[in-house]
Coordinates of C-alpha atoms and ligand atoms in Angstrom, one line a residue:
M108 CA -19.5 85.1 -159.9
N109 CA -23.1 84.8 -161.1
M110 CA -25.4 85.9 -158.2
D111 CA -27.9 83.3 -159.3
D112 CA -25.4 80.7 -158.0
F113 CA -25.8 82.2 -154.5
N114 CA -27.9 80.0 -152.2
Q115 CA -30.1 81.2 -149.4
P116 CA -27.5 80.9 -146.5
Q117 CA -24.9 82.7 -148.6
A118 CA -27.3 85.6 -149.4
Q119 CA -28.3 85.8 -145.8
A120 CA -24.7 85.9 -144.7
A121 CA -23.9 88.6 -147.2
Q122 CA -26.8 90.7 -146.0
W123 CA -25.7 90.3 -142.3
L124 CA -22.2 91.5 -143.2
R125 CA -23.5 94.4 -145.2
T126 CA -25.8 95.6 -142.4
S127 CA -23.1 95.2 -139.6
Q128 CA -20.8 98.0 -138.6
R129 CA -18.5 96.0 -136.2
I130 CA -17.4 92.6 -137.3
V131 CA -15.2 90.0 -135.6
A132 CA -13.6 87.2 -137.6
F133 CA -12.8 84.3 -135.2
T134 CA -10.3 82.0 -137.1
G135 CA -8.8 78.6 -136.4
A136 CA -6.4 76.2 -138.1
G137 CA -8.8 75.6 -141.1
I138 CA -8.3 79.1 -142.6
S139 CA -4.6 78.3 -143.0
A140 CA -5.1 74.8 -144.4
E141 CA -5.1 76.1 -148.0
S142 CA -1.7 77.8 -147.2
G143 CA -0.3 74.3 -146.6
I144 CA -0.4 74.3 -142.8
P145 CA -2.1 71.1 -141.5
T146 CA -4.9 71.5 -139.0
F147 CA -4.9 69.5 -135.8
R148 CA -8.0 67.4 -136.0
D149 CA -8.6 66.7 -139.7
S150 CA -7.9 63.2 -141.1
D151 CA -4.5 64.4 -142.3
G152 CA -4.2 66.5 -139.1
F153 CA -1.2 67.0 -136.8
W154 CA -2.5 65.0 -133.9
R155 CA -2.5 61.8 -135.9
E156 CA 1.3 61.8 -135.9
F157 CA 1.9 63.7 -132.7
P158 CA -0.7 62.9 -130.1
P159 CA -1.7 65.8 -127.9
E160 CA -1.3 63.7 -124.7
Q161 CA 2.4 63.8 -125.5
F162 CA 3.0 67.0 -127.5
A163 CA 0.4 69.6 -126.5
H164 CA 1.8 70.4 -123.0
W165 CA 5.1 71.1 -121.4
R166 CA 5.2 68.0 -119.2
G167 CA 4.9 65.7 -122.3
L168 CA 7.4 67.8 -124.3
I169 CA 10.0 67.8 -121.5
R170 CA 9.6 64.1 -121.0
T171 CA 10.0 63.5 -124.7
A172 CA 13.1 65.7 -124.8
F173 CA 14.8 63.4 -122.4
T174 CA 13.5 60.0 -123.6
N175 CA 13.3 60.6 -127.3
P176 CA 15.0 63.8 -128.6
V177 CA 14.8 62.5 -132.2
R178 CA 11.0 62.4 -132.0
L179 CA 10.9 65.8 -130.4
A180 CA 13.0 67.2 -133.3
A181 CA 10.5 65.7 -135.8
F182 CA 7.7 67.4 -133.9
V183 CA 9.4 70.8 -133.8
R184 CA 10.2 70.5 -137.5
A185 CA 6.7 69.5 -138.4
V186 CA 5.3 72.6 -136.6
I187 CA 7.7 75.2 -137.9
E188 CA 8.5 74.0 -141.4
P189 CA 5.1 74.7 -143.1
L190 CA 4.9 78.0 -141.3
S191 CA 8.2 79.1 -142.5
V192 CA 7.1 78.9 -146.2
A193 CA 3.4 79.6 -145.9
R194 CA 1.7 82.5 -147.7
P195 CA -1.7 84.0 -147.1
N196 CA -4.4 82.3 -149.2
D197 CA -7.7 83.6 -150.7
G198 CA -9.4 83.3 -147.3
H199 CA -6.9 85.5 -145.5
L200 CA -7.0 88.0 -148.4
A201 CA -10.8 88.2 -148.4
L202 CA -10.6 89.2 -144.7
R203 CA -8.2 91.9 -145.7
K204 CA -10.8 93.1 -148.2
L205 CA -13.5 93.0 -145.6
E206 CA -11.5 95.4 -143.5
Q207 CA -11.7 97.9 -146.3
H208 CA -15.5 98.0 -145.9
R209 CA -16.1 97.6 -142.2
K210 CA -14.4 97.8 -138.8
L211 CA -12.9 94.3 -138.4
I212 CA -11.1 92.7 -135.5
V213 CA -9.5 89.3 -136.3
V214 CA -9.4 87.0 -133.3
T215 CA -7.2 84.1 -134.2
Q216 CA -6.3 80.9 -132.5
N217 CA -3.5 80.5 -135.1
I218 CA 0.1 81.0 -134.4
D219 CA 1.2 81.5 -138.0
G220 CA 1.0 85.3 -138.4
L221 CA -0.7 84.9 -141.8
H222 CA -3.5 87.5 -141.0
Q223 CA -0.9 90.1 -140.4
T224 CA 1.0 89.1 -143.6
A225 CA -2.2 89.5 -145.5
G226 CA -2.5 93.0 -144.2
N227 CA -5.2 92.9 -141.5
G228 CA -4.6 95.8 -139.0
C229 CA -6.1 94.5 -135.8
V230 CA -5.3 90.8 -135.1
L231 CA -5.6 89.4 -131.6
E232 CA -3.5 86.2 -131.3
V233 CA -5.1 84.4 -128.3
H234 CA -2.8 81.4 -128.5
G235 CA 0.3 83.4 -129.1
S236 CA 2.6 83.5 -132.1
L237 CA 5.4 81.2 -133.3
S238 CA 7.3 84.3 -134.5
E239 CA 7.8 85.5 -131.0
I240 CA 9.7 84.3 -128.0
T241 CA 8.9 85.4 -124.4
S242 CA 10.8 85.4 -121.1
L243 CA 9.4 82.9 -118.7
S244 CA 7.8 85.7 -116.6
G245 CA 6.0 86.8 -119.8
K246 CA 7.2 90.4 -119.3
R247 CA 9.7 90.5 -122.2
R248 CA 9.1 89.5 -125.8
R249 CA 11.4 89.2 -128.9
I250 CA 10.6 88.6 -132.6
L251 CA 11.8 85.4 -134.2
T252 CA 12.1 86.2 -137.9
T253 CA 11.0 84.0 -140.7
A254 CA 14.7 83.7 -141.7
Q255 CA 15.5 82.5 -138.2
I256 CA 12.7 79.9 -138.3
A257 CA 13.8 78.8 -141.8
H258 CA 17.4 78.4 -140.4
I259 CA 16.2 76.3 -137.5
T260 CA 14.3 74.1 -140.0
R261 CA 17.4 73.5 -142.0
R262 CA 19.4 72.7 -138.9
L263 CA 16.8 70.2 -137.8
H264 CA 16.9 68.6 -141.3
R265 CA 20.7 68.3 -141.0
I266 CA 20.8 66.8 -137.5
Q267 CA 18.0 64.3 -138.3
R268 CA 20.3 62.5 -140.8
R269 CA 21.9 60.5 -138.0
P270 CA 21.0 59.6 -134.4
F271 CA 21.7 62.5 -132.0
A272 CA 21.5 63.5 -128.3
L273 CA 19.3 66.2 -126.7
S274 CA 22.2 68.7 -126.6
R275 CA 22.3 68.8 -130.5
L276 CA 18.6 69.4 -130.6
L277 CA 18.9 72.3 -128.1
L278 CA 21.7 73.7 -130.2
A279 CA 19.6 73.5 -133.4
I280 CA 16.6 75.3 -131.9
R281 CA 18.5 77.8 -129.6
P282 CA 17.0 81.0 -131.1
M283 CA 13.6 79.6 -129.9
L284 CA 15.0 79.4 -126.4
G285 CA 16.4 83.0 -126.3
A286 CA 20.1 82.2 -127.0
G287 CA 22.2 85.2 -126.1
L288 CA 19.5 86.9 -124.0
R289 CA 19.4 87.2 -120.3
G290 CA 17.2 84.8 -118.3
M291 CA 15.1 81.9 -119.6
W292 CA 13.0 82.1 -122.7
R293 CA 10.5 80.0 -124.6
P294 CA 8.4 80.2 -127.8
N295 CA 5.4 82.5 -127.2
V296 CA 2.8 79.8 -127.9
V297 CA 0.0 78.7 -125.5
L298 CA 0.0 75.0 -124.7
F299 CA -2.7 72.9 -123.1
G300 CA -3.2 73.8 -119.5
E301 CA -1.9 77.4 -119.8
G302 CA -3.8 80.7 -119.6
L303 CA -4.5 82.4 -122.9
A304 CA -2.3 85.2 -124.2
E305 CA -3.0 88.6 -122.6
P306 CA -4.1 91.3 -123.3
A307 CA -5.2 89.6 -126.5
W308 CA -7.8 87.3 -124.8
S309 CA -9.4 90.1 -122.7
N310 CA -9.5 92.3 -125.8
A311 CA -11.0 89.5 -127.8
V312 CA -13.8 89.0 -125.3
T313 CA -14.6 92.7 -125.3
A314 CA -14.6 92.8 -129.1
V315 CA -16.9 89.8 -129.4
E316 CA -19.3 91.2 -126.8
N317 CA -19.5 94.4 -128.8
C318 CA -19.7 93.2 -132.3
D319 CA -22.8 93.0 -134.6
C320 CA -21.6 90.0 -136.5
L321 CA -19.1 87.2 -135.7
L322 CA -17.7 85.1 -138.5
T323 CA -16.2 81.8 -137.3
I324 CA -13.8 80.3 -139.9
G325 CA -12.1 77.0 -139.9
T326 CA -12.3 76.0 -136.2
S327 CA -13.6 72.8 -134.7
G328 CA -14.8 74.7 -131.6
L329 CA -13.2 72.2 -129.4
V330 CA -10.4 74.2 -127.8
Y331 CA -11.5 76.1 -124.7
P332 CA -11.8 78.8 -123.6
A333 CA -11.5 80.3 -127.1
A334 CA -14.4 78.1 -128.2
M335 CA -16.7 80.1 -125.9
L336 CA -16.5 83.1 -128.2
P337 CA -19.4 82.2 -130.6
A338 CA -21.8 81.6 -127.7
K339 CA -20.7 84.9 -126.1
A340 CA -21.4 86.8 -129.4
E341 CA -24.8 85.2 -129.7
A342 CA -25.6 86.0 -126.0
S343 CA -24.7 89.7 -126.8
G344 CA -27.1 89.8 -129.7
A345 CA -24.6 89.4 -132.6
K346 CA -25.3 87.4 -135.7
V347 CA -23.0 84.4 -136.1
I348 CA -21.9 82.9 -139.4
H349 CA -19.8 79.7 -139.5
I350 CA -17.6 78.8 -142.5
D351 CA -16.2 75.3 -142.4
P352 CA -16.3 72.2 -144.7
T353 CA -17.7 70.3 -141.7
E354 CA -21.1 71.5 -140.5
G355 CA -21.1 71.5 -136.7
G356 CA -24.4 72.5 -135.1
T357 CA -27.0 75.2 -135.1
G358 CA -26.8 78.6 -136.7
L359 CA -25.9 79.9 -140.2
W360 CA -23.4 77.5 -141.8
L361 CA -21.6 78.1 -145.1
R362 CA -20.1 74.7 -145.9
G363 CA -16.8 74.8 -147.8
N364 CA -13.2 75.8 -147.7
A365 CA -12.4 79.3 -146.5
G366 CA -10.6 80.2 -149.7
A367 CA -13.6 79.3 -151.8
V368 CA -16.4 80.6 -149.6
L369 CA -15.0 83.9 -148.3
P370 CA -14.1 85.8 -151.5
P371 CA -17.6 85.6 -153.2
L372 CA -19.2 86.3 -149.8
I373 CA -17.3 89.5 -149.3
H374 CA -17.8 90.4 -153.0
A375 CA -21.6 89.8 -152.6
A376 CA -21.8 91.8 -149.4
F377 CA -19.9 94.9 -150.5
E378 CA -19.0 95.0 -154.1
A379 CA -21.8 93.3 -156.1
D380 CA -25.0 94.9 -157.3
I381 CA -27.0 94.5 -154.1
N382 CA -30.3 94.0 -156.0
G383 CA -28.7 91.1 -157.7
V384 CA -28.0 89.3 -154.4
N385 CA -31.2 89.9 -152.5
Ligands
NAD429 P1 -8.8 72.1 -135.5 O1 -7.7 71.4 -136.1 O2 -9.4 71.6 -134.2 O3 -10.1 72.2 -136.5 C1 -9.8 72.7 -137.8 C2 -11.2 73.1 -138.4 O4 -10.9 73.6 -139.7 C3 -12.1 71.9 -138.6 O5 -13.4 72.2 -138.2 C4 -12.1 71.6 -140.2 O6 -13.3 71.1 -140.7 C5 -11.8 73.0 -140.7 N1 -11.2 73.1 -142.0 C6 -10.3 72.3 -142.6 N2 -9.9 72.8 -143.8 C7 -10.5 74.0 -143.9 C8 -10.6 75.0 -144.9 N3 -9.8 74.8 -146.1 N4 -11.3 76.1 -144.8 C9 -12.1 76.2 -143.6 N5 -12.1 75.3 -142.6 C10 -11.3 74.2 -142.8 O7 -8.4 73.6 -135.3 P2 -8.8 74.7 -134.2 O8 -10.2 74.7 -134.0 O9 -8.2 75.9 -134.7 O10 -8.1 74.3 -132.9 C11 -6.8 73.7 -132.8 C12 -5.7 74.6 -132.1 O11 -4.4 74.4 -132.8 C13 -6.0 76.0 -132.2 O12 -5.3 76.7 -131.2 C14 -5.3 76.3 -133.6 O13 -5.2 77.5 -134.0 C15 -4.0 75.6 -133.4 N6 -3.4 75.3 -134.7 C16 -2.9 76.4 -135.4 C17 -2.4 76.2 -136.7 C18 -1.8 77.4 -137.4 O14 -1.3 78.4 -136.7 N7 -2.0 77.5 -138.7 C19 -2.3 75.0 -137.3 C20 -2.8 73.8 -136.5 C21 -3.4 74.1 -135.3

């Protein structure tokens, strides 16, 4: 990229990254949008079809299971199908590159595992992970493989061809409910009204309070308590850079898609001729 194309906020952000030793990337659904996973709140977002009042908490999900299992099956499929085929995009890969230059902790609200697939070594999943199930006590965890998730997707496709009862849905998704394991199990994802995943959340707060620079990427900042992290970083004296197509307030904003903004930013910060950037 020609460094003359770099505007002032981009050059400022590159300089902040270059002069930081401990960086935290705080990511949301937006960083995975270019991998084909819909966000929640954008115009084509998830909540348009599956309103949070019904689908974002256990009470609503259980009620839907009994009153409308066909709709619940559509919801489960809509969540897991894009995740089962998604690959990291240029935004994820740029964060992997950043880790080669600086100590980086990724704090993600996402449940898709794409930061780990991209190769980042320290990823704190504060809203859990779709590729794990947990016992109801939270003490035991098991991995749900991509192959299992793809298999569940195929079963859901199959049963959705005709009307069906709840029992068929439960059968189709049984690996997500710990079939064959002792006790009661559930997907390890944090729903509305639940506490954040631990120890990920406590470690995320510590990381944010001790970083020099926080990058927020693809998050609307509306889901609390995770959304408190940028303010916490600022209060601890860290520089905060926001990357999102929608500008949302004060601070240093780089408007655009993560996959377009991050690679040239990391390149300018660590790989380009520094004199060409400043
Ligand atoms: P959100 O849907 O509230 O907001 C998404 C944000 O991403 C918006 O600000 C939007 O402008 C921005 N965005 C859209 N496309 C982008 C792109 N290409 N590059 C950069 N930014 C882009 O998401 P949220 O703030 O993360 O909160 C919703 C909750 O749902 C979180 O817990 C979230 O992680 C979870 N969720 C996760 C996934 C996933 O695991 N991939 C998908 C949907 C929702």
